[in-house]
Short mmCIF file of C-alpha atoms and ligand atoms in Angstrom, two decimals:
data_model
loop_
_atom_site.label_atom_id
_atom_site.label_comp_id
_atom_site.label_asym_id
_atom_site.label_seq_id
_atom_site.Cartn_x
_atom_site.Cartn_y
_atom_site.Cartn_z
CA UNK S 1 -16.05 5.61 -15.09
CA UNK S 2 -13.10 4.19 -17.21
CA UNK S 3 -12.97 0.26 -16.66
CA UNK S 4 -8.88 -0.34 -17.23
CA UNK S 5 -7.28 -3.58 -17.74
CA UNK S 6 -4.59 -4.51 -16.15
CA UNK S 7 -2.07 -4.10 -18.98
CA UNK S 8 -3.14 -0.49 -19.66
CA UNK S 9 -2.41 0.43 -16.08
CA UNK S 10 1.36 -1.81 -16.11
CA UNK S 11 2.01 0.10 -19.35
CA UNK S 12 1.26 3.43 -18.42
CA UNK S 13 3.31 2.79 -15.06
CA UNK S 14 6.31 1.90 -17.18
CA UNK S 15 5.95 4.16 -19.38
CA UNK S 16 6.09 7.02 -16.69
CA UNK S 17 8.10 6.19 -14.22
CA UNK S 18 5.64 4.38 -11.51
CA UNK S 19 7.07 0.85 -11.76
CA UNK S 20 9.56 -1.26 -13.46
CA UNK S 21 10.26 -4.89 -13.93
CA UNK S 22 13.20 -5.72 -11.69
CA UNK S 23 16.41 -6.57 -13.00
CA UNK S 24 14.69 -5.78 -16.58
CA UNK S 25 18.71 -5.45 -18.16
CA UNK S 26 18.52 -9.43 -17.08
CA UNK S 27 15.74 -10.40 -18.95
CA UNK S 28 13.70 -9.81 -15.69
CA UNK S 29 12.95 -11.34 -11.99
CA UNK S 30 9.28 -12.43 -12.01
CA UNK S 31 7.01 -11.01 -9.70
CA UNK S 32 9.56 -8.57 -8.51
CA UNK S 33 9.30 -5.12 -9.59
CA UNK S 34 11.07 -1.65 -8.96
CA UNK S 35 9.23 1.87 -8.34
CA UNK S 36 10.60 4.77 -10.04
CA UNK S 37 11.17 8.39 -9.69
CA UNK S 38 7.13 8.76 -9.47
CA UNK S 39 5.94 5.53 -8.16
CA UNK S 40 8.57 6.26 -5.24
CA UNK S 41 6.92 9.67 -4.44
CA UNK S 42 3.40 7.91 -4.40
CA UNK S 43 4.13 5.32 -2.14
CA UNK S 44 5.65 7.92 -0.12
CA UNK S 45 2.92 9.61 0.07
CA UNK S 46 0.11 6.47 0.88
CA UNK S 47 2.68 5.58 3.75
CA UNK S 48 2.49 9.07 4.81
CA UNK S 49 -1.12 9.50 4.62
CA UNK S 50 -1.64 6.04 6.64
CA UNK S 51 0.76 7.36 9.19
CA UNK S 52 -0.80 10.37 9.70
CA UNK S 53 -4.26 8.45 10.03
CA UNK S 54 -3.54 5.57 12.03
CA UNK S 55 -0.07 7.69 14.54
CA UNK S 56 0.03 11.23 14.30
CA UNK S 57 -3.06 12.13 13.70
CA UNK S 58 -4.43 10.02 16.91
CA UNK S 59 -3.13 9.66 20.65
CA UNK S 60 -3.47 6.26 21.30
CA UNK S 61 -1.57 4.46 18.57
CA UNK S 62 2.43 4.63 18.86
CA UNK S 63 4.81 3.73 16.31
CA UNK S 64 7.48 1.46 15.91
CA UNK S 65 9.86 0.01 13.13
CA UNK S 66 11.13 -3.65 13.91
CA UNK S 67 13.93 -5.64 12.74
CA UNK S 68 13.40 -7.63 9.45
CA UNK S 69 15.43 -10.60 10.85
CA UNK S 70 14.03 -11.95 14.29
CA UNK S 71 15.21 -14.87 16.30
CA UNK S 72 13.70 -18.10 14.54
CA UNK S 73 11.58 -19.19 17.67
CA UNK S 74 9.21 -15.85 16.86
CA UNK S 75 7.75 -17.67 13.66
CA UNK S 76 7.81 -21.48 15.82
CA UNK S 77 5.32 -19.18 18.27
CA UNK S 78 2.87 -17.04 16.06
CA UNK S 79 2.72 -20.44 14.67
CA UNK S 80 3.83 -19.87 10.83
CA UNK S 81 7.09 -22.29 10.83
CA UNK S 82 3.60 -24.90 11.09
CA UNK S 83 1.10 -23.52 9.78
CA UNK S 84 2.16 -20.80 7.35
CA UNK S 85 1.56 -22.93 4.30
CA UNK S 86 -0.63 -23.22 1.02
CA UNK S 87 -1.16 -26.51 -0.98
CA UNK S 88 1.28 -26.79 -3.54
CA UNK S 89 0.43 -28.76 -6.47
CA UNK S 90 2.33 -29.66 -9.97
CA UNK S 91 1.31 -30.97 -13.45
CA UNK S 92 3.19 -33.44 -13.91
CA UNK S 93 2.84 -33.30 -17.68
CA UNK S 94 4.27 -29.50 -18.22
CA UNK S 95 5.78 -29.00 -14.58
CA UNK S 96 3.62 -25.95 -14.22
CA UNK S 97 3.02 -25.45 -9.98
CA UNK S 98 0.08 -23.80 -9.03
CA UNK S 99 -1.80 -23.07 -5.60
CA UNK S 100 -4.66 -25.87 -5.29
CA UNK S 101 -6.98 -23.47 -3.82
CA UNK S 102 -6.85 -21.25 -6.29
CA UNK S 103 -7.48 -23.34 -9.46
CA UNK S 104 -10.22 -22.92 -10.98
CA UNK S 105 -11.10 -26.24 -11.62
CA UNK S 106 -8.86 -28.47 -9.27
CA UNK S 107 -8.79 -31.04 -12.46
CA UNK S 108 -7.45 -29.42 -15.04
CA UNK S 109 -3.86 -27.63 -15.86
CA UNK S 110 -4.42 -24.39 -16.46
CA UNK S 111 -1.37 -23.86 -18.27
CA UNK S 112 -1.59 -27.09 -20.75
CA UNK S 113 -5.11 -28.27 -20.35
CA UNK S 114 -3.78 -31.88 -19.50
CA UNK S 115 -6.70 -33.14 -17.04
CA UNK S 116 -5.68 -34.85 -13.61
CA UNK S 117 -2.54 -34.42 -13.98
CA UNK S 118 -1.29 -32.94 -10.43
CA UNK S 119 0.44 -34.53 -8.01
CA UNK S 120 -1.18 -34.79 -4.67
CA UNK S 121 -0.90 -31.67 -2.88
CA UNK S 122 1.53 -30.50 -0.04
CA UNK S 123 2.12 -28.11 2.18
CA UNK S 124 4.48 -25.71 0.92
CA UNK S 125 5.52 -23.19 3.75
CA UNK S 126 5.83 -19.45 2.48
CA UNK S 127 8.56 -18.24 4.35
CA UNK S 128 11.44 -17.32 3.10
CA UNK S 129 14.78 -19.01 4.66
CA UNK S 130 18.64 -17.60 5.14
CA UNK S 131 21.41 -18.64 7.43
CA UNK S 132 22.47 -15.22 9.75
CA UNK S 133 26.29 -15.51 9.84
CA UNK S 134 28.79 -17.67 8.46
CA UNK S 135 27.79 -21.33 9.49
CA UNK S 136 24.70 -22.30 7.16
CA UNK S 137 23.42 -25.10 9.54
CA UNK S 138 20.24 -25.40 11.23
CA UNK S 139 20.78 -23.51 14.58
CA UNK S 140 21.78 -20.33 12.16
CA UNK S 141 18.50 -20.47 10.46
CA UNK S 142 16.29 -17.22 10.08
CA UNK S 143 13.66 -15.97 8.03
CA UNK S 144 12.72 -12.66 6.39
CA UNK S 145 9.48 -11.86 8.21
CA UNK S 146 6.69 -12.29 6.48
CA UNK S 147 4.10 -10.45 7.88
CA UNK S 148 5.33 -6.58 10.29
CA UNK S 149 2.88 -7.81 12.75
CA UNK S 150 4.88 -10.44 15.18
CA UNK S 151 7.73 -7.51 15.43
CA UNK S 152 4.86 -5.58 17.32
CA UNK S 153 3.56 -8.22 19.25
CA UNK S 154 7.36 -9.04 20.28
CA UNK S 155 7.90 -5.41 21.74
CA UNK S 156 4.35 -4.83 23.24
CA UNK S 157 5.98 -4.83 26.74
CA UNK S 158 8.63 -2.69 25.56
CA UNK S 159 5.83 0.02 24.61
CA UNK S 160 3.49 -0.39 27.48
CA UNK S 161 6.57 0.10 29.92
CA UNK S 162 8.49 2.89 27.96
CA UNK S 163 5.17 4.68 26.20
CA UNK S 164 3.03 4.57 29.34
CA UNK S 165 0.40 3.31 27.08
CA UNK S 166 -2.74 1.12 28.17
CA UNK S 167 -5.11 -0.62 26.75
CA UNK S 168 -7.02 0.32 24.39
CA UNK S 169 -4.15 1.77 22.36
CA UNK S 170 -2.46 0.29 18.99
CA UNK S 171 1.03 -0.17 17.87
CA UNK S 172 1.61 0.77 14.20
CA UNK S 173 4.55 -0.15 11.70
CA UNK S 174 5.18 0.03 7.70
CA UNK S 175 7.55 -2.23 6.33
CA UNK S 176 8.54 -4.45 3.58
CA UNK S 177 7.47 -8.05 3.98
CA UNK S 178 8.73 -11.60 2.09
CA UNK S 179 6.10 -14.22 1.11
CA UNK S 180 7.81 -17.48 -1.37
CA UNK S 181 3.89 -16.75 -3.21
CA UNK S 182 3.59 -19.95 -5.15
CA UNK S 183 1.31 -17.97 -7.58
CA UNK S 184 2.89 -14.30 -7.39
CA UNK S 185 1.01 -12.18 -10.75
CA UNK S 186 -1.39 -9.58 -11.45
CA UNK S 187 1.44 -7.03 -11.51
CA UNK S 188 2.22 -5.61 -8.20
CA UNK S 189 -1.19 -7.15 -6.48
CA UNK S 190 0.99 -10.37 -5.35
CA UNK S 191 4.65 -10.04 -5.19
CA UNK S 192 7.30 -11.55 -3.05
CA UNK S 193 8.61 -9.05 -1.49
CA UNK S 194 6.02 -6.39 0.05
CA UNK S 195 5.39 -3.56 1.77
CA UNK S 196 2.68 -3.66 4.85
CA UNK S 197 1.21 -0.72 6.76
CA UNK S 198 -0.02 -3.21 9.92
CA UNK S 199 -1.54 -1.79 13.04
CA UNK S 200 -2.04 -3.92 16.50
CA UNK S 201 -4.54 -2.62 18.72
CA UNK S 202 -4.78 -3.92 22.46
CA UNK S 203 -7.85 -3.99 23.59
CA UNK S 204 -9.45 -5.17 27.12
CA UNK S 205 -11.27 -8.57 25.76
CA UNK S 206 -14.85 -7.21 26.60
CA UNK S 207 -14.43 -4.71 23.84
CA UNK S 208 -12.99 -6.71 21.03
CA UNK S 209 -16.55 -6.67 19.44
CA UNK S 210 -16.67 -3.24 19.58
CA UNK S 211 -13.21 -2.03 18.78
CA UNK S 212 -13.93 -4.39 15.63
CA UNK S 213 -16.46 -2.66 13.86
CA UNK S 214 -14.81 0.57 14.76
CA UNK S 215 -11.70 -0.08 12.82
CA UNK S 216 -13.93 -2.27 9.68
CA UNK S 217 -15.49 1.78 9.44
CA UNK S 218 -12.17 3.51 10.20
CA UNK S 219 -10.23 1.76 7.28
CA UNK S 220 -12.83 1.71 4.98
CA UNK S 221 -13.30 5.88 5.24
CA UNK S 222 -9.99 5.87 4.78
CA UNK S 223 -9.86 4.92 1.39
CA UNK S 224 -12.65 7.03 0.68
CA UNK S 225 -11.45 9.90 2.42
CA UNK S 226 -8.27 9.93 -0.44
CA UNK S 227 -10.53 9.54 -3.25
CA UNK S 228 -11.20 6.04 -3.92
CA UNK S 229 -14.82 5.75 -5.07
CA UNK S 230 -17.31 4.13 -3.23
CA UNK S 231 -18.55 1.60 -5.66
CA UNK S 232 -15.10 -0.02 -6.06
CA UNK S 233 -14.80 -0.77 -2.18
CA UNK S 234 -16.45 -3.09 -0.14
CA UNK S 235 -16.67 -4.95 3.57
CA UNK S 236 -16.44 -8.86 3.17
CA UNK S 237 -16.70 -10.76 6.26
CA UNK S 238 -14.70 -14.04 6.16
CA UNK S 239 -16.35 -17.48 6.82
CA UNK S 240 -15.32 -19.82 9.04
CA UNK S 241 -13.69 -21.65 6.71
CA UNK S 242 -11.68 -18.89 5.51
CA UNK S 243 -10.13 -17.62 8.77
CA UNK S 244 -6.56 -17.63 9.42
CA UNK S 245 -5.07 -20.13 12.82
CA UNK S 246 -4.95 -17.03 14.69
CA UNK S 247 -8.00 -15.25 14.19
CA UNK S 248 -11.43 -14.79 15.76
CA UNK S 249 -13.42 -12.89 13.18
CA UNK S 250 -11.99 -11.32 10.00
CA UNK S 251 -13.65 -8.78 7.15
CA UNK S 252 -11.54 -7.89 4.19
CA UNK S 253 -11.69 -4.42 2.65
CA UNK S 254 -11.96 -5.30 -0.82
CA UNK S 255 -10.99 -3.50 -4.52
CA UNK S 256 -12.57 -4.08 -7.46
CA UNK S 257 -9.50 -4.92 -9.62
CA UNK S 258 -9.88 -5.69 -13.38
CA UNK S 259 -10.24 -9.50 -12.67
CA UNK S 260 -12.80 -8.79 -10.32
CA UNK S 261 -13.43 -8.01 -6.29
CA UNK S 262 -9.91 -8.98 -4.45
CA UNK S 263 -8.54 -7.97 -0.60
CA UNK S 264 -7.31 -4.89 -0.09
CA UNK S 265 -6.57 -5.04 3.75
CA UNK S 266 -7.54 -7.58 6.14
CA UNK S 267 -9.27 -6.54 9.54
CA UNK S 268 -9.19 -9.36 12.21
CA UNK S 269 -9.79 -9.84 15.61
CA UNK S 270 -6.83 -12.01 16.45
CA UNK S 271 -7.76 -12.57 20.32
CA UNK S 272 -4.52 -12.79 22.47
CA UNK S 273 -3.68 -15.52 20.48
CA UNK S 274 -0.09 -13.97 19.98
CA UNK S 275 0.88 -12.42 23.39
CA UNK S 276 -0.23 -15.82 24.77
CA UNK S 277 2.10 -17.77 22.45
CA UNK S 278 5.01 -15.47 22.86
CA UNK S 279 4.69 -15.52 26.82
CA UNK S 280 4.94 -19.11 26.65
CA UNK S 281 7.44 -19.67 24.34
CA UNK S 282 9.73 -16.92 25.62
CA UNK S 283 9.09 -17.38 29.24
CA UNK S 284 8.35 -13.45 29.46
CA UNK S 285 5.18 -12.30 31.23
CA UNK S 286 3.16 -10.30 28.64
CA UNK S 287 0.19 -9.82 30.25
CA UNK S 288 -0.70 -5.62 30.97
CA UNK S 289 -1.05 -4.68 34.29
CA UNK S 290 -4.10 -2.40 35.63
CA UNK S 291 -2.99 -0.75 38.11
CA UNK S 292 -6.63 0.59 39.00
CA UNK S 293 -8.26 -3.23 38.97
CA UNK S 294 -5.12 -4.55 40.34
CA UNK S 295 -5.47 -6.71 37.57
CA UNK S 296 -2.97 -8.64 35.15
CA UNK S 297 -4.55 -10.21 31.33
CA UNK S 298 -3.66 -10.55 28.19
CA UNK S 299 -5.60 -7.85 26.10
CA UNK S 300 -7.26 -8.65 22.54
CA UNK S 301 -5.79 -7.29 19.23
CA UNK S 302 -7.48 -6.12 16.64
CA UNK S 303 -5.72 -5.81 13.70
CA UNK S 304 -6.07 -3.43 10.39
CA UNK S 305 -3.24 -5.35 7.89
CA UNK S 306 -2.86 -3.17 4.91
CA UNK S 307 -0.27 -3.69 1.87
CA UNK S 308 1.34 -0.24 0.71
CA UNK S 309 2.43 -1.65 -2.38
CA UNK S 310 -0.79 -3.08 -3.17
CA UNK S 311 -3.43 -0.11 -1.84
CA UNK S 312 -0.86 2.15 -3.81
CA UNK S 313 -2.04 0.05 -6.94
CA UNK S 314 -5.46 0.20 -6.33
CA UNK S 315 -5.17 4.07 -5.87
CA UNK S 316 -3.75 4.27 -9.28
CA UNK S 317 -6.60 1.89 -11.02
CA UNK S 318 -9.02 4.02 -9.07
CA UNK S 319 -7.48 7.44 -10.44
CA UNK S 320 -7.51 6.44 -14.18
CA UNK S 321 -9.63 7.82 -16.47
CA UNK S 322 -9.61 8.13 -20.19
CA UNK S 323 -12.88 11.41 -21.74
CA UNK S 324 -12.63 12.27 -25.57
CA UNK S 325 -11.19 15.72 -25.74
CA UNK S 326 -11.77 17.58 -28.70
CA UNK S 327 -11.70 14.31 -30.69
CA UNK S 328 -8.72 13.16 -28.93
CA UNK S 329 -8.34 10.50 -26.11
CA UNK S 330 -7.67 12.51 -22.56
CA UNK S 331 -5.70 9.54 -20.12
CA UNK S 332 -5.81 11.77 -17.04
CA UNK S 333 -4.94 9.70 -13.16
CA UNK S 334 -7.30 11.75 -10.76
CA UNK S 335 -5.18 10.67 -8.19
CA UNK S 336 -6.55 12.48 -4.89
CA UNK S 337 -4.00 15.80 -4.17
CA UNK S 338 -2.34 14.17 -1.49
CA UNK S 339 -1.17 10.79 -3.09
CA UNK S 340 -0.43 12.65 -6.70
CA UNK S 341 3.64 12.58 -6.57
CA UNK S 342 4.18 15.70 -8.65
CA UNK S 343 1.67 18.72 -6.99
CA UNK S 344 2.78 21.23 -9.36
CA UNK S 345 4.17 21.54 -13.16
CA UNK S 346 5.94 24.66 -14.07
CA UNK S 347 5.87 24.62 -18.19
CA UNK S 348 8.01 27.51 -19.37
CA UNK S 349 6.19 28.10 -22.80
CA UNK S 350 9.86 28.23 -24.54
CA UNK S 351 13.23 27.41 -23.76
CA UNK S 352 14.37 31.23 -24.86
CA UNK S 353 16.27 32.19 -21.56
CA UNK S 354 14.04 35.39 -20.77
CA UNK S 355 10.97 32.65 -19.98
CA UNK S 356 13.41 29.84 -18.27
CA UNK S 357 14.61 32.68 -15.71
CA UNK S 358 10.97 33.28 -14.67
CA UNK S 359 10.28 29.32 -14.90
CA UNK S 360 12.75 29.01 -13.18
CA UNK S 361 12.02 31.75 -10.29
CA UNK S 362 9.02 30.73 -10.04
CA UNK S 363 9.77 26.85 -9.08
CA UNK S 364 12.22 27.92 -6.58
CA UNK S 365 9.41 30.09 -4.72
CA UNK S 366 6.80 26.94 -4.95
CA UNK S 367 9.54 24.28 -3.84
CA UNK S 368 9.54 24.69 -0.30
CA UNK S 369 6.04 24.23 -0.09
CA UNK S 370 4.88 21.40 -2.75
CA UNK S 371 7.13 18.86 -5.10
CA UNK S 372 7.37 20.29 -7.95
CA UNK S 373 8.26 19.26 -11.71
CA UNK S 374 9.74 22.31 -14.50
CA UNK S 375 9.15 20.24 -17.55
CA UNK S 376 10.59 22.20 -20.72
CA UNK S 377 10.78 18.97 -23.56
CA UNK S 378 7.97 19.10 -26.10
CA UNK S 379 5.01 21.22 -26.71
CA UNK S 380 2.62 22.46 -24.34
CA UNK S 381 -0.18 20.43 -25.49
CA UNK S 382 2.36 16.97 -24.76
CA UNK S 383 3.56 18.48 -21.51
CA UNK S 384 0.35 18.81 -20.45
CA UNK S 385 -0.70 15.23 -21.73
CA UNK S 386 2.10 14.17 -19.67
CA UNK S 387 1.03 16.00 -16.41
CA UNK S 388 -2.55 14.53 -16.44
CA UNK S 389 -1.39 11.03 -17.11
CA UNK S 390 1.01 11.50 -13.83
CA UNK S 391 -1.86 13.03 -11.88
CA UNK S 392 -0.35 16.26 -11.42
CA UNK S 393 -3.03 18.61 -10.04
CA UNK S 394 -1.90 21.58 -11.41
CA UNK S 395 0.28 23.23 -14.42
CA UNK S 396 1.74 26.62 -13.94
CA UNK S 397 2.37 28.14 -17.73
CA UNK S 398 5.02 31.07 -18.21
CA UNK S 399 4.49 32.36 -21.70
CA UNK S 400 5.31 35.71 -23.10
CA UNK S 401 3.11 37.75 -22.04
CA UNK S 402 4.24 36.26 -18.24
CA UNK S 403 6.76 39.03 -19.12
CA UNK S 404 4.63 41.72 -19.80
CA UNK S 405 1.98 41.36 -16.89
CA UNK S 406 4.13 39.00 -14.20
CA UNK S 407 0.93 36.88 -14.23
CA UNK S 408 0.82 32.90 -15.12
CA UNK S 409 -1.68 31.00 -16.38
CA UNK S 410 -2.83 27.95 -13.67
CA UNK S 411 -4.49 24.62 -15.16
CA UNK S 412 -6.32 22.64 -13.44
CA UNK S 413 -6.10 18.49 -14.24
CA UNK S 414 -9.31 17.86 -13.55
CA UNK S 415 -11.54 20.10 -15.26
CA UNK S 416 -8.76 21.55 -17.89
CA UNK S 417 -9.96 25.18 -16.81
CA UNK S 418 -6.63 27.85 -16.86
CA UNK S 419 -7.03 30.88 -14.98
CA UNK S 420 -4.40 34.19 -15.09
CA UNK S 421 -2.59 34.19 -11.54
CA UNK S 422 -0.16 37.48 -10.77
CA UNK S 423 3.54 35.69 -10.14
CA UNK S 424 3.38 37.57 -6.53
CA UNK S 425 -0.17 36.04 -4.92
CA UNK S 426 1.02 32.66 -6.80
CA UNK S 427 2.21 30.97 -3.57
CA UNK S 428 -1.04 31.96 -1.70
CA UNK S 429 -3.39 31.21 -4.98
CA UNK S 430 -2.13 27.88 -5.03
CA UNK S 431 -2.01 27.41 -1.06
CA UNK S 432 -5.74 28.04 -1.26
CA UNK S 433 -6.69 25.56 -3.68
CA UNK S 434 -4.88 23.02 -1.93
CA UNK S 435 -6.49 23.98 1.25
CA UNK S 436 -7.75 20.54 3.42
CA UNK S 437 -6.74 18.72 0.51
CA UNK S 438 -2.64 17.99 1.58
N1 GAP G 501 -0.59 -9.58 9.83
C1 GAP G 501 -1.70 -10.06 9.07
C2 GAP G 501 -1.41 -10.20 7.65
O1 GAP G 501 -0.27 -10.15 7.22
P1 GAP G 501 -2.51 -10.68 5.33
O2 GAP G 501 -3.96 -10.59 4.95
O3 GAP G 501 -1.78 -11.91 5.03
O4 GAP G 501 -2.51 -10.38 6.89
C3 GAP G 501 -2.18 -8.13 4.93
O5 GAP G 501 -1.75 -9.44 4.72
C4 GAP G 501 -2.13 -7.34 3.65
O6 GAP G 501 -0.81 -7.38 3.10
C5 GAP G 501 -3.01 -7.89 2.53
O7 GAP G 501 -4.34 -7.45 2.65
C6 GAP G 501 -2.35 -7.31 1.29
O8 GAP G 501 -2.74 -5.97 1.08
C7 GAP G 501 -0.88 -7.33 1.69
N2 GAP G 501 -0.23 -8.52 1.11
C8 GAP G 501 -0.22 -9.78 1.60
N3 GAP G 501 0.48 -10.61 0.80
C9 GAP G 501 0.91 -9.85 -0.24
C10 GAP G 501 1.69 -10.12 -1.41
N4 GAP G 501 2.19 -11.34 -1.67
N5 GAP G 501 1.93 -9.10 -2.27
C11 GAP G 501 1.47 -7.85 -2.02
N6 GAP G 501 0.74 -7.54 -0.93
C12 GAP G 501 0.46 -8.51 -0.04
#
């Protein structure tokens, strides 16, 4: 197992085409960063994989895609206009500002040593605020949402009556999501602007418990099931302490990052804590209605919060993985098939037209069914270098003899083994080794 630092991973992403800083031409925006041409295909494909889990893969979880912009009185409600706050502290000998609770030692500046030096703490509310229209006054006051979930718990009677769903049965959205972090760092782990894959699931109250530790054991497998090894992922129930206003019992899935274990996703049982404070505040009855029991309550949620941005992070610390090779270094991302955003390389051995024609064939037959890169800069031993350190599964070689015997030769990332594949049976050849894997 390669241990990688956190620098090593923010280089490599840079280097290829995962991540860049934002607005780099301007000397930077801190804590916000852009995804490139390959980190765009892998968080593509974790948001795909999610969806697939937690929607289309299941029938009792619907979808739905909110509005980033909600009336103000939604965040007075869920309670996060109040409550939505961390203490704020600053030195007042270097003007540093730091989160209280997350100082080491509450005494002591981290960034100039001074000791006792912070102000008293306050309660700095991590929303961010805009004015919606042209009057910037109070009454036009909104904020960017900073968590997906209150957009579900907004439309729940929207889905129960145009759905037909009943409890139990979940309400899923991915979206991006602002936080003002006081503290944003460790590359993409905390940034201000987000991307969340949340999922609300109504239950009747009796089975809260139960529909708990279902979904603690759903969203850990599903980690696993894309790869993620076992030893970096653990359950962490929160204490009491810990728990959010809302919440009635909440376990973290949580990575071991290079600084050591951190949350991955949050899985709480949030009561009816929200439907309750909506139907009050709005006036709106939100309870569900059994029509068999006659019955009207509010139902329980339990709620799997996930961050795209952040699990997509953790796949690609989890995927790299440096092996001597013949007395060189080998950096190769085992990212699992699914998440890797290049499936297959096509590496025409030369640029002499007779081998870019067949390269070139041969990428137009594999398109339709994979994404596919034809990489023709370098030598073969950098192209390849350059595939395993993207996590591209496999490379497809045309070389001369390709012209001789319409055969290629297939590598595999993993275990560096080529086989000779006839041109024809390519499609299928390749559709087999992929097989349960996509
Ligand atoms: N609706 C519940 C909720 O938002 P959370 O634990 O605050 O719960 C859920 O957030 C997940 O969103 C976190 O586990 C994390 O993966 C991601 N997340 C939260 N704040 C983030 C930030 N500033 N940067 C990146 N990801 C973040």
């Amino acid at each position: 197992m390669t241990d990688v630092t956190l620098d090593t991973i923010a280089n490599l992403a840079k280097k290829r085409g995962f991540v860049y800083p934002a607005s780099e031409i301007y000397g930077g925006l801190r804590s916000s960063w852009d995804y490139g041409p390959l980190g765009v295909e892998l968080l593509r494909n974790v948001r795909q994989a999610w969806w697939q889990a937690m929607v289309t893969g299941r029938d009792d979880i619907v979808g739905l895609d909110s509005a980033i912009i909600q009336a103000a009185e939604v965040w007075v409600a869920s309670g996060h206009v109040d409550s939505f706050t961390d203490p704020l502290v600053e030195c007042t000998s270097c003007n540093n500002r730091f989160r209280l609770d997350k100082l080491e030692d509450e005494h002591q500046c981290p960034n100039c040593g001074k000791r006792d030096s912070f102000t008293s703490p306050k309660q700095f509310n991590l929303m961010f605020k805009t004015f919606m229209g042209p009057v910037e006054d109070e009454g036009s006051t909104v904020f960017l949402r900073p968590e997906t979930a209150q957009g579900i718990f907004i439309n729940f009677a929207n889905v129960v009556r145009t759905a037909r769903m009943r409890p139990p049965f979940g309400i899923a959205q991915i979206g991006k999501s602002f936080r003002n972090e006081i503290t944003p760092g460790q590359f993409v782990f905390r940034t201000r602007e987000f991307e969340q894959m949340e999922m609300e699931f109504f239950v009747p109250p009796a089975e809260a418990e139960e529909w708990y530790r279902y979904w603690l054991e759903e969203r850990r497998n599903w980690y696993l099931s894309l790869g993620m090894k076992e030893e970096n992922l653990r359950l962490r129930a929160h204490e009491k302490d810990e728990l959010a206003h809302y919440a009635a019992g909440c376990s973290d899935v949580d990575y071991r990052f290079p600084w050591g274990w951190d949350e991955l996703e949050g899985i709480a049982n949030r009561t009816d804590f929200d439907l309750k404070a909506h139907a009050e505040r709005s006036g709106q009855d939100l309870r569900f209605y059994d029509q068999a029991t006659d019955e009207r309550y509010y139902p329980y949620v339990i709620e799997p919060a996930a961050g795209l941005t952040r699990s997509a992070f953790a796949f690609l610390l989890d995927a790299y993985h440096e092996e001597e090779v013949r007395g060189e270094t080998r950096v190769v991302l085992r990212l699992h098939p699914r998440l890797a955003p290049i499936k297959v390389a096509v590496l025409p051995l030369s640029k002499k037209p007779e081998l870019m024609e067949v390269a070139q064939q041969i990428a137009d037959d594999l398109r339709p069914h994979w994404n596919i890169e034809i990489d023709v800069t370098q030598s073969i031993g950098r192209r390849y270098r350059r595939q395993d350190e993207i996590g591209t599964p496999y490379a497809v070689t045309v070389d001369f003899d390709s012209l001789e015997d319409q055969a290629v030769t297939v590598r595999d990332r993993d275990t560096m083994e080529q086989e000779r594949v006839p041109m024809a049976g390519l499609v299928d050849h390749l559709t087999g080794r992929f097989a349960g894997l996509l």
